[in-house]
XYZ file of C-alpha atoms in Angstrom:
624
model
C 6.877 41.959 1.350
C 7.814 41.343 -2.266
C 10.440 43.583 -3.856
C 10.293 44.789 -7.434
C 12.701 42.010 -8.490
C 10.815 39.184 -6.800
C 8.286 38.574 -9.623
C 11.247 38.158 -11.988
C 12.877 35.677 -9.610
C 9.619 33.757 -9.278
C 9.303 33.651 -13.061
C 12.864 32.355 -13.446
C 12.253 29.659 -10.821
C 9.091 28.523 -12.578
C 10.903 28.407 -15.941
C 13.741 26.322 -14.449
C 11.170 23.991 -12.857
C 9.238 23.563 -16.109
C 12.400 23.026 -18.182
C 13.667 20.457 -15.669
C 10.382 18.566 -15.675
C 10.302 18.703 -19.488
C 13.744 17.086 -19.580
C 12.457 14.334 -17.313
C 9.511 13.791 -19.625
C 11.867 13.559 -22.575
C 13.902 10.892 -20.799
C 10.975 8.488 -20.468
C 9.451 9.419 -23.825
C 12.272 7.505 -25.552
C 10.565 4.273 -24.440
C 8.272 2.024 -26.448
C 4.519 2.532 -26.641
C 2.432 1.229 -23.771
C -1.321 1.670 -23.645
C -1.743 2.816 -20.058
C -5.038 4.559 -19.247
C -4.827 6.916 -16.298
C -6.812 6.542 -13.093
C -7.838 9.798 -11.402
C -9.992 8.053 -8.811
C -7.157 5.752 -7.792
C -4.684 8.646 -7.674
C -6.903 10.764 -5.410
C -7.507 7.781 -3.138
C -3.763 7.185 -2.997
C -2.895 10.808 -2.224
C -5.534 11.461 0.413
C -5.671 7.973 1.912
C -1.938 7.206 1.995
C -2.872 3.542 2.485
C 0.088 2.208 0.495
C 2.584 4.586 2.097
C 1.329 3.955 5.636
C 2.416 0.325 5.220
C 5.995 1.543 5.575
C 5.482 2.226 9.300
C 7.201 5.266 10.802
C 8.231 6.544 7.364
C 4.605 6.437 6.263
C 3.449 8.401 9.311
C 6.167 11.013 8.754
C 5.183 11.238 5.090
C 1.498 11.844 5.833
C 2.468 14.561 8.339
C 4.500 16.262 5.619
C 1.737 15.860 3.037
C -1.056 17.401 5.098
C 1.261 19.875 6.771
C 2.128 21.355 3.377
C -1.241 20.906 1.640
C -3.412 22.475 4.351
C -1.576 25.838 4.598
C -1.392 25.914 0.801
C -5.180 25.558 0.511
C -5.753 28.171 3.237
C -3.295 30.524 1.538
C -5.087 30.184 -1.800
C -8.501 30.781 -0.194
C -7.183 33.860 1.605
C -6.506 35.506 -1.747
C -10.209 35.672 -2.539
C -12.202 38.689 -1.414
C -14.528 37.387 1.289
C -14.754 37.958 5.001
C -13.994 34.962 7.189
C -15.504 34.747 10.692
C -12.859 35.429 13.333
C -13.410 32.111 15.073
C -13.017 30.186 11.787
C -9.912 32.188 10.895
C -8.484 31.423 14.320
C -9.217 27.716 14.002
C -7.578 27.585 10.575
C -4.544 29.421 11.931
C -4.357 27.033 14.891
C -4.588 23.960 12.626
C -1.955 25.393 10.287
C 0.395 26.061 13.201
C 0.043 22.534 14.572
C 0.529 21.046 11.106
C 3.621 23.223 10.731
C 5.106 21.447 13.743
C 4.117 18.146 12.112
C 5.999 19.184 8.962
C 9.044 20.093 11.040
C 8.939 16.699 12.767
C 8.578 14.920 9.421
C 11.490 16.813 7.855
C 13.766 16.092 10.832
C 12.763 12.409 10.711
C 13.613 12.059 7.013
C 16.843 14.028 7.373
C 18.048 11.717 10.158
C 16.892 8.656 8.221
C 18.710 9.700 5.049
C 21.879 10.479 6.976
C 21.787 7.149 8.838
C 20.751 4.904 5.953
C 23.188 5.283 3.081
C 21.269 4.937 -0.157
C 22.624 4.597 -3.691
C 21.606 8.144 -4.631
C 24.321 10.803 -4.553
C 24.155 12.461 -1.091
C 23.567 15.882 -2.610
C 20.487 14.678 -4.465
C 18.972 13.366 -1.239
C 20.200 15.393 1.744
C 20.298 18.823 0.069
C 16.555 19.064 -0.720
C 15.650 17.805 2.768
C 17.917 20.480 4.281
C 16.170 23.039 2.090
C 12.820 21.880 3.459
C 14.178 22.249 6.988
C 15.334 25.799 6.222
C 11.930 26.633 4.701
C 10.042 25.404 7.771
C 12.377 26.941 10.372
C 12.623 30.305 8.601
C 8.827 30.389 8.412
C 8.511 29.785 12.139
C 11.272 32.312 12.911
C 9.506 34.946 10.801
C 6.185 34.198 12.503
C 7.725 34.208 15.976
C 9.473 37.533 15.368
C 6.223 39.052 14.035
C 4.428 38.029 17.212
C 7.088 39.630 19.430
C 6.684 42.863 17.464
C 2.868 43.020 17.230
C 2.017 41.248 20.535
C -1.589 40.350 19.570
C -4.039 39.985 22.443
C -5.363 36.612 21.247
C -2.620 34.011 21.349
C -4.315 30.634 20.955
C -4.443 30.631 17.094
C -0.611 30.539 16.878
C 0.709 28.182 19.583
C 3.824 27.136 17.665
C 4.589 30.727 16.728
C 4.549 31.762 20.389
C 6.909 28.933 21.287
C 9.452 30.345 18.828
C 8.663 33.914 19.923
C 9.801 33.088 23.450
C 13.372 32.737 22.177
C 13.419 35.569 19.606
C 13.994 39.330 19.961
C 11.494 41.966 18.859
C 13.441 42.846 15.715
C 11.857 43.992 12.413
C 15.236 43.455 10.731
C 15.356 39.809 11.858
C 11.778 39.278 10.716
C 12.549 40.722 7.287
C 15.698 38.579 7.050
C 13.761 35.392 7.880
C 11.098 36.269 5.305
C 13.777 36.660 2.628
C 15.513 33.420 3.658
C 12.159 31.638 3.473
C 11.435 33.154 0.050
C 14.807 32.257 -1.484
C 14.755 28.746 0.010
C 11.368 28.099 -1.602
C 12.644 29.347 -4.979
C 15.778 27.220 -4.719
C 13.684 24.184 -3.782
C 11.530 24.669 -6.894
C 14.586 25.109 -9.136
C 16.316 21.963 -7.873
C 13.225 19.745 -7.595
C 13.592 18.037 -11.030
C 17.279 17.287 -10.386
C 17.030 15.691 -6.929
C 15.057 12.800 -5.486
C 12.335 15.368 -4.705
C 11.219 14.869 -8.291
C 9.012 12.164 -6.787
C 6.660 14.955 -5.655
C 5.630 15.190 -9.312
C 6.749 11.897 -10.868
C 5.474 9.735 -7.991
C 1.802 10.730 -8.376
C 2.196 10.472 -12.155
C 3.478 6.914 -11.774
C 0.541 6.095 -9.504
C -1.849 7.597 -12.062
C -0.463 5.278 -14.765
C 0.078 2.257 -12.506
C -0.831 -1.257 -13.646
C -4.587 -1.755 -13.411
C -4.810 -5.161 -15.074
C -3.765 -8.485 -13.569
C -0.464 -8.237 -11.732
C 0.493 -11.694 -12.960
C 0.276 -10.826 -16.668
C 3.586 -10.113 -18.359
C 3.818 -7.560 -21.141
C 2.772 -8.978 -24.507
C 5.445 -9.010 -27.214
C 5.307 -9.727 -30.929
C 7.909 -12.134 -32.280
C 7.743 -10.944 -35.892
C 8.611 -7.293 -35.182
C 12.331 -7.440 -34.592
C 14.276 -8.319 -31.435
C 12.244 -9.387 -28.417
C 12.970 -8.004 -24.970
C 15.249 -5.215 -23.810
C 18.889 -4.732 -24.696
C 18.873 -0.996 -24.004
C 16.567 1.399 -22.210
C 14.964 2.378 -25.533
C 13.568 -1.169 -25.705
C 11.660 -0.684 -22.451
C 8.252 0.986 -22.476
C 7.792 4.617 -21.502
C 6.004 3.440 -18.341
C 8.967 1.262 -17.373
C 11.216 4.313 -17.783
C 8.779 6.440 -15.790
C 9.190 3.859 -13.016
C 12.905 4.626 -12.926
C 12.279 8.345 -12.483
C 9.630 7.783 -9.791
C 11.860 5.679 -7.516
C 12.876 7.434 -4.276
C 15.468 4.798 -3.268
C 13.653 4.133 0.011
C 14.937 0.543 0.020
C 11.613 -1.160 0.790
C 12.108 -3.445 -2.218
C 15.519 -4.594 -0.945
C 14.218 -5.166 2.578
C 11.649 -7.645 1.245
C 13.423 -9.191 -1.774
C 14.238 -12.871 -1.042
C 17.187 -12.820 -3.439
C 18.740 -9.767 -1.781
C 18.000 -11.002 1.752
C 19.616 -14.374 1.009
C 22.835 -12.788 -0.238
C 22.328 -12.902 -4.012
C 23.782 -10.091 -6.142
C 20.288 -8.866 -7.098
C 19.029 -5.589 -5.647
C 15.704 -4.344 -7.073
C 16.679 -0.818 -6.052
C 19.949 -1.085 -7.976
C 18.101 -2.378 -11.049
C 15.924 0.728 -11.093
C 18.890 2.982 -10.373
C 20.886 1.485 -13.247
C 17.957 1.938 -15.627
C 17.814 5.606 -14.642
C 21.584 6.008 -15.021
C 21.404 4.517 -18.510
C 18.566 6.905 -19.373
C 20.830 9.813 -18.407
C 23.860 8.307 -20.160
C 24.764 10.080 -23.446
C 26.614 6.984 -24.697
C 24.807 3.807 -25.915
C 22.252 2.944 -23.232
C 22.841 -0.802 -22.852
C 21.238 -2.514 -19.879
C 23.547 -5.520 -20.150
C 26.479 -3.227 -19.355
C 24.818 -2.155 -16.109
C 22.985 -5.247 -14.821
C 24.879 -8.539 -14.705
C 23.558 -11.955 -15.640
C 23.834 -13.102 -12.024
C 21.557 -10.247 -10.990
C 19.102 -10.854 -13.813
C 18.702 -14.604 -13.201
C 18.449 -14.297 -9.393
C 14.886 -12.947 -9.490
C 12.157 -15.372 -8.343
C 9.381 -13.092 -9.706
C 7.764 -13.247 -6.258
C 6.420 -9.667 -6.577
C 7.646 -8.662 -3.107
C 9.358 -5.589 -4.580
C 6.196 -4.594 -6.453
C 4.016 -5.160 -3.385
C 6.213 -3.022 -1.143
C 6.986 -0.065 -3.400
C 5.062 2.991 -2.158
C 4.892 4.509 -5.667
C 4.120 1.317 -7.648
C 7.542 0.883 -9.273
C 7.938 -2.597 -10.826
C 11.571 -3.778 -10.988
C 10.577 -7.314 -11.995
C 9.247 -6.546 -15.471
C 12.547 -4.919 -16.481
C 14.394 -8.109 -15.526
C 11.927 -10.245 -17.494
C 12.430 -8.100 -20.602
C 16.198 -8.399 -20.173
C 15.839 -12.185 -19.913
C 13.754 -12.180 -23.083
C 16.512 -10.433 -25.009
C 19.237 -12.711 -23.664
C 17.259 -15.872 -24.492
C 15.475 -14.867 -27.707
C 18.129 -12.524 -29.076
C 21.325 -14.135 -27.841
C 20.397 -17.722 -27.004
C 22.019 -17.234 -23.596
C 19.783 -19.304 -21.357
C 21.531 -20.594 -18.193
C 23.011 -24.012 -18.868
C 21.074 -25.803 -16.125
C 17.703 -24.608 -17.513
C 18.332 -25.854 -21.049
C 17.270 -29.474 -20.431
C 13.896 -28.245 -19.170
C 13.344 -26.075 -22.245
C 14.405 -28.976 -24.462
C 11.910 -31.244 -22.684
C 9.184 -28.674 -23.314
C 10.084 -28.609 -26.996
C 10.200 -32.388 -27.412
C 7.758 -33.757 -24.824
C 5.518 -30.823 -23.910
C 6.299 -30.987 -20.182
C 9.079 -29.721 -17.920
C 9.939 -33.194 -16.630
C 10.627 -34.845 -19.979
C 8.260 -37.735 -19.246
C 6.204 -37.373 -22.389
C 2.478 -37.149 -23.037
C 2.198 -40.935 -23.172
C 2.655 -40.921 -19.384
C 0.503 -37.872 -18.654
C -2.294 -40.000 -17.193
C -0.149 -42.415 -15.157
C -1.032 -40.573 -11.942
C -4.711 -41.370 -12.554
C -4.371 -45.163 -12.842
C -7.219 -46.861 -10.961
C -8.637 -43.432 -10.050
C -11.566 -43.526 -12.453
C -10.805 -40.074 -13.845
C -12.635 -39.455 -17.138
C -11.336 -37.584 -20.170
C -13.120 -34.321 -20.893
C -14.122 -35.671 -24.314
C -16.557 -38.262 -22.899
C -19.916 -37.251 -24.348
C -21.982 -38.501 -21.418
C -19.860 -36.574 -18.918
C -21.452 -33.098 -19.108
C -18.469 -31.881 -17.078
C -18.944 -29.085 -14.569
C -15.216 -28.312 -14.658
C -11.984 -29.227 -16.399
C -9.320 -30.287 -13.901
C -5.987 -28.815 -15.022
C -3.427 -31.247 -13.631
C -0.189 -29.510 -14.634
C 3.320 -30.921 -14.962
C 3.895 -31.306 -11.213
C 0.459 -32.763 -10.603
C 0.989 -35.393 -13.285
C 4.677 -36.266 -12.946
C 6.045 -35.231 -9.541
C 5.773 -38.257 -7.216
C 5.050 -36.142 -4.152
C 2.584 -33.761 -5.773
C 0.783 -36.593 -7.501
C -0.572 -37.372 -4.014
C -2.117 -33.903 -3.938
C -3.717 -34.435 -7.336
C -5.261 -37.708 -6.223
C -6.460 -36.021 -3.014
C -8.282 -33.417 -5.094
C -9.881 -36.155 -7.196
C -11.224 -37.802 -4.034
C -12.619 -34.474 -2.836
C -14.309 -33.813 -6.188
C -15.875 -37.250 -6.146
C -17.036 -36.780 -2.545
C -18.694 -33.542 -3.636
C -20.250 -35.288 -6.656
C -18.544 -32.871 -9.018
C -18.671 -33.839 -12.669
C -15.178 -33.225 -14.025
C -12.752 -34.361 -16.683
C -9.112 -33.974 -17.685
C -7.312 -33.366 -20.961
C -4.927 -36.226 -20.245
C -2.449 -36.712 -23.081
C -3.683 -33.500 -24.718
C -2.610 -31.334 -21.769
C 0.716 -29.583 -22.412
C 2.720 -27.532 -19.931
C 1.110 -24.134 -19.304
C 4.415 -22.440 -20.232
C 4.939 -20.447 -17.024
C 8.591 -21.398 -16.452
C 9.513 -20.887 -20.091
C 7.993 -17.426 -20.139
C 9.516 -16.299 -16.838
C 12.912 -17.474 -18.059
C 12.513 -15.389 -21.211
C 11.588 -18.030 -23.821
C 8.539 -16.262 -25.220
C 8.452 -18.428 -28.343
C 8.125 -21.649 -26.362
C 5.427 -20.134 -24.160
C 3.348 -18.963 -27.118
C 3.589 -22.356 -28.806
C 2.370 -24.194 -25.696
C -0.325 -21.647 -24.880
C -1.869 -21.690 -28.351
C -2.005 -25.480 -28.428
C -3.642 -25.602 -24.993
C -6.184 -22.948 -25.956
C -7.011 -24.968 -29.070
C -7.691 -27.985 -26.837
C -9.934 -25.916 -24.565
C -11.882 -24.666 -27.556
C -12.113 -28.167 -29.016
C -13.972 -29.417 -25.932
C -15.850 -26.154 -25.264
C -14.217 -25.740 -21.857
C -15.705 -22.876 -19.841
C -14.460 -23.495 -16.294
C -11.022 -24.745 -15.237
C -9.805 -25.697 -11.762
C -6.020 -25.539 -11.221
C -3.921 -26.963 -8.398
C -0.711 -25.112 -9.242
C -0.760 -21.310 -8.685
C 1.647 -20.870 -11.598
C -0.679 -22.687 -13.968
C -3.626 -20.848 -12.426
C -1.987 -17.465 -13.045
C -0.944 -18.350 -16.581
C -4.339 -19.663 -17.667
C -6.291 -16.934 -15.883
C -4.185 -13.863 -16.649
C -2.050 -14.616 -19.714
C -4.085 -16.924 -21.939
C -6.953 -14.408 -22.467
C -4.635 -12.138 -24.493
C -4.096 -15.100 -26.842
C -7.784 -15.878 -27.276
C -8.525 -17.910 -24.149
C -12.138 -17.444 -23.030
C -12.897 -19.386 -19.868
C -13.174 -19.023 -16.097
C -10.175 -20.164 -14.065
C -10.379 -20.905 -10.351
C -7.803 -22.250 -7.929
C -8.438 -25.576 -6.231
C -8.501 -24.010 -2.752
C -11.246 -21.629 -3.876
C -13.279 -24.398 -5.495
C -13.001 -26.767 -2.528
C -14.052 -23.966 -0.175
C -17.117 -23.456 -2.378
C -17.932 -27.162 -1.988
C -17.708 -26.781 1.797
C -19.871 -23.638 1.811
C -22.459 -25.391 -0.377
C -22.354 -28.373 2.029
C -21.440 -30.700 -0.826
C -18.662 -32.094 1.373
C -18.501 -32.332 5.157
C -15.228 -32.338 7.090
C -15.642 -34.608 10.117
C -12.267 -36.063 11.010
C -10.008 -33.814 13.129
C -6.454 -32.941 12.141
C -5.111 -32.083 15.578
C -2.120 -29.994 14.609
C -0.698 -26.586 15.389
C -0.365 -25.292 11.845
C 1.085 -22.346 9.946
C 0.204 -21.275 6.408
C 2.834 -20.503 3.801
C 1.234 -18.221 1.197
C 2.458 -19.087 -2.319
C 3.638 -15.939 -4.109
C 1.636 -16.650 -7.260
C -1.538 -17.232 -5.274
C -1.034 -14.418 -2.765
C 0.871 -11.351 -3.954
C 0.337 -12.055 -7.643
C -3.403 -12.830 -7.454
C -4.375 -11.537 -3.963
C -5.827 -14.898 -2.876
C -5.229 -15.338 0.849
C -8.543 -16.141 2.502
C -9.370 -19.550 0.952
C -6.305 -21.144 2.573
C -7.314 -19.803 5.973
C -10.975 -20.615 5.441
C -10.033 -24.217 4.648
C -7.875 -24.371 7.782
C -10.781 -23.004 9.801
C -13.112 -25.648 8.365
C -10.924 -28.574 9.411
C -11.626 -29.723 12.992
C -8.613 -29.656 15.301
C -6.448 -27.189 13.368
C -4.822 -24.550 15.582
C -3.674 -21.878 13.147
C -0.599 -19.880 14.110
C 0.470 -17.379 11.476
C 4.107 -16.991 10.496
C 5.702 -13.607 11.151
C 5.842 -12.978 7.410
C 2.448 -13.877 6.009
C -0.084 -12.757 3.418
C 1.332 -9.765 1.466
C 4.624 -9.998 3.375
C 5.007 -13.782 2.988
C 8.566 -14.895 2.222
C 9.130 -16.676 -1.085
C 10.067 -20.380 -1.239
C 12.625 -19.626 -3.975
C 11.129 -21.746 -6.759
C 9.300 -19.193 -8.919
C 10.450 -17.287 -11.979
C 12.066 -20.397 -13.430
C 14.366 -20.651 -10.403
C 13.090 -24.202 -9.838
C 15.406 -25.224 -12.702
C 18.450 -23.115 -11.754
C 21.211 -23.779 -9.233
C 21.411 -21.603 -6.116
C 25.132 -21.363 -5.467
C 25.457 -17.858 -4.013
C 24.456 -16.856 -0.491
C 21.901 -18.704 1.626
C 19.259 -20.872 0.025
C 15.943 -19.041 0.072
C 13.956 -22.122 1.047
C 16.331 -22.753 3.962
C 15.660 -19.242 5.287
C 11.918 -19.828 5.112
C 12.323 -23.225 6.768
C 14.189 -21.629 9.688
C 11.397 -19.123 10.114
C 8.862 -21.965 10.176
C 10.893 -23.921 12.722
C 11.068 -20.876 15.005
C 7.278 -20.604 14.928
C 6.875 -23.860 16.832
C 4.263 -25.454 14.571
C 3.773 -29.125 13.771
C 2.453 -28.636 10.246
C 2.804 -26.182 7.376
C -0.047 -25.864 4.919
C 0.538 -24.453 1.456
C -1.073 -24.634 -1.973
C 1.682 -24.905 -4.587
C 3.861 -27.761 -5.881
C 6.982 -25.585 -5.903
C 6.359 -24.423 -2.329
C 5.683 -27.991 -1.198
C 8.935 -29.253 -2.720
C 11.086 -26.327 -1.596
C 9.733 -26.270 1.964
C 10.171 -30.017 2.418
C 13.763 -29.700 1.209
C 14.399 -26.692 3.447
C 12.933 -28.307 6.558
C 14.882 -31.527 5.937
C 18.085 -29.471 5.811
C 17.522 -28.321 9.403
C 17.950 -31.867 10.750
C 15.397 -31.251 13.514
C 14.418 -34.011 15.925
C 10.713 -33.407 15.221
C 10.492 -31.377 12.021
C 7.121 -29.911 11.041
C 5.333 -31.685 8.229
C 4.460 -29.980 4.953
C 1.116 -30.631 3.270
C -0.954 -29.041 0.572
C -4.220 -27.601 1.890
C -6.024 -30.009 -0.443
C -4.361 -32.940 1.332
C -5.389 -31.535 4.722
C -9.017 -31.355 3.572
C -8.716 -34.893 2.201
C -7.419 -36.053 5.600
C -10.444 -34.480 7.270
C -12.649 -36.475 4.899
C -11.109 -39.659 6.282
C -7.954 -40.268 4.251
C -5.044 -41.446 6.409
C -1.726 -39.627 5.783
């Protein structure tokens, strides 16, 4: 039913669509180079599996209805243009499936329209509601046209078009109405195509593109920067990479990042969604595109780098890395590190550890423990035990370190330590933006590893584990890194240690962010709990990928928390409501923050907090 002018209108719509998408491409092309290989296999799995999107619950179901409800008729329509005869039964089945999926599309559109009207997002209403209304008009006009056609033609076989007959029951037999609905449908489709690049519907194109170029390397590895090539970090959007700018265009403002961000939930000024929105606004801003004019210091320093926003985003947008690059510029370019973090950085510079104790005391924790230095020639060490700043200097976590030593000895593991040659891994310095301090520490540690031909390292702290495993290789580190919970579970599986003594406790597990979301290590903690006699494991409501942060990561361990609720107090309340006697974790920051949070509740019988290594040690016979 095309008129003579319709091909011209279609051509104009396509030109507007292409020009709009080209403008979008130009907006992210201003970014810095970033070697991001694409991933067709991952993209196809994402599109047809919808696994990531289905995590969003009802929104995910509505989205998959829309996806298949649009894709299926499109495929059938394309096939129908080819000259071949289709069996009547097959044609009827395809028509029936298309009709049912059309209803699914209608349900999905209505769901998203109601959701967008109820939940006020930061996007301008026209950019969000208008395209959804257009979709509603497209679907309804299509059904009205089909229903009117059926009332006119009255085909004998009705089952292939059940939805069409439902609409036909309420429509007159009017060729004029049918023609009107066809034209409304046609113009609505053209208008949708023309406006797509300028509304949040751009995610139909940009979203899959962002998935195609998503991070494929370790999630815990920050972007490498070169100190001798001008300012470090991001002052303006041009200092971000093109992929970081593509992130900003891909965001659909669904709010999943906010719903799971511990800083936002606890009342801090940080909103991951706002960060991405401000980046996009600066990209579209004709005046100087300065991030510091759009994102405040309070927002920037509130991030715990817990990766909850990255984990939850359905299109793999990463707000956290923009904040890290902003921190880098403020610290390296402006010297504007928060006052309370400066003593820690100074201690790193002078003493090589975050506690300011000095290398002379690095082995104090090991007094009377019989722990050998890795340099001992007769040792033939199976592993290097990376102790870390907390493991060496924190009074409470020193107990965990000694517990691990007892376990290693029980398993007859040959191991050694660097002792006074072990510097801080540099995690806190890097997450706070001091790239220079991190590089200095990392290179010295790598030199020590190479000096003693270290090939396998066991870490207690997830932050040290992540840094050594994911960030040192880019600087020349060549060794295997394993977390203590993984290694101890291997000892149990190999029957090198036997857990005999029961720990009769109802226990929950708090997943450390840098072990769980950052490095996808969840099972060893639960396997250890399952290996200890007497443990009755009761999961917290927010666990594994959805685990709530303790509040100590991203350098926040060294910063004051003066705004809103304390993050560790929120987690402690959740633990107390679970009715457990014990919380097992696997991180010095989590241990410290949870103990502080639980103590703040002033409960009559507060749950205890132990590292999983200590729980295993207790099952070996150690009394706690």
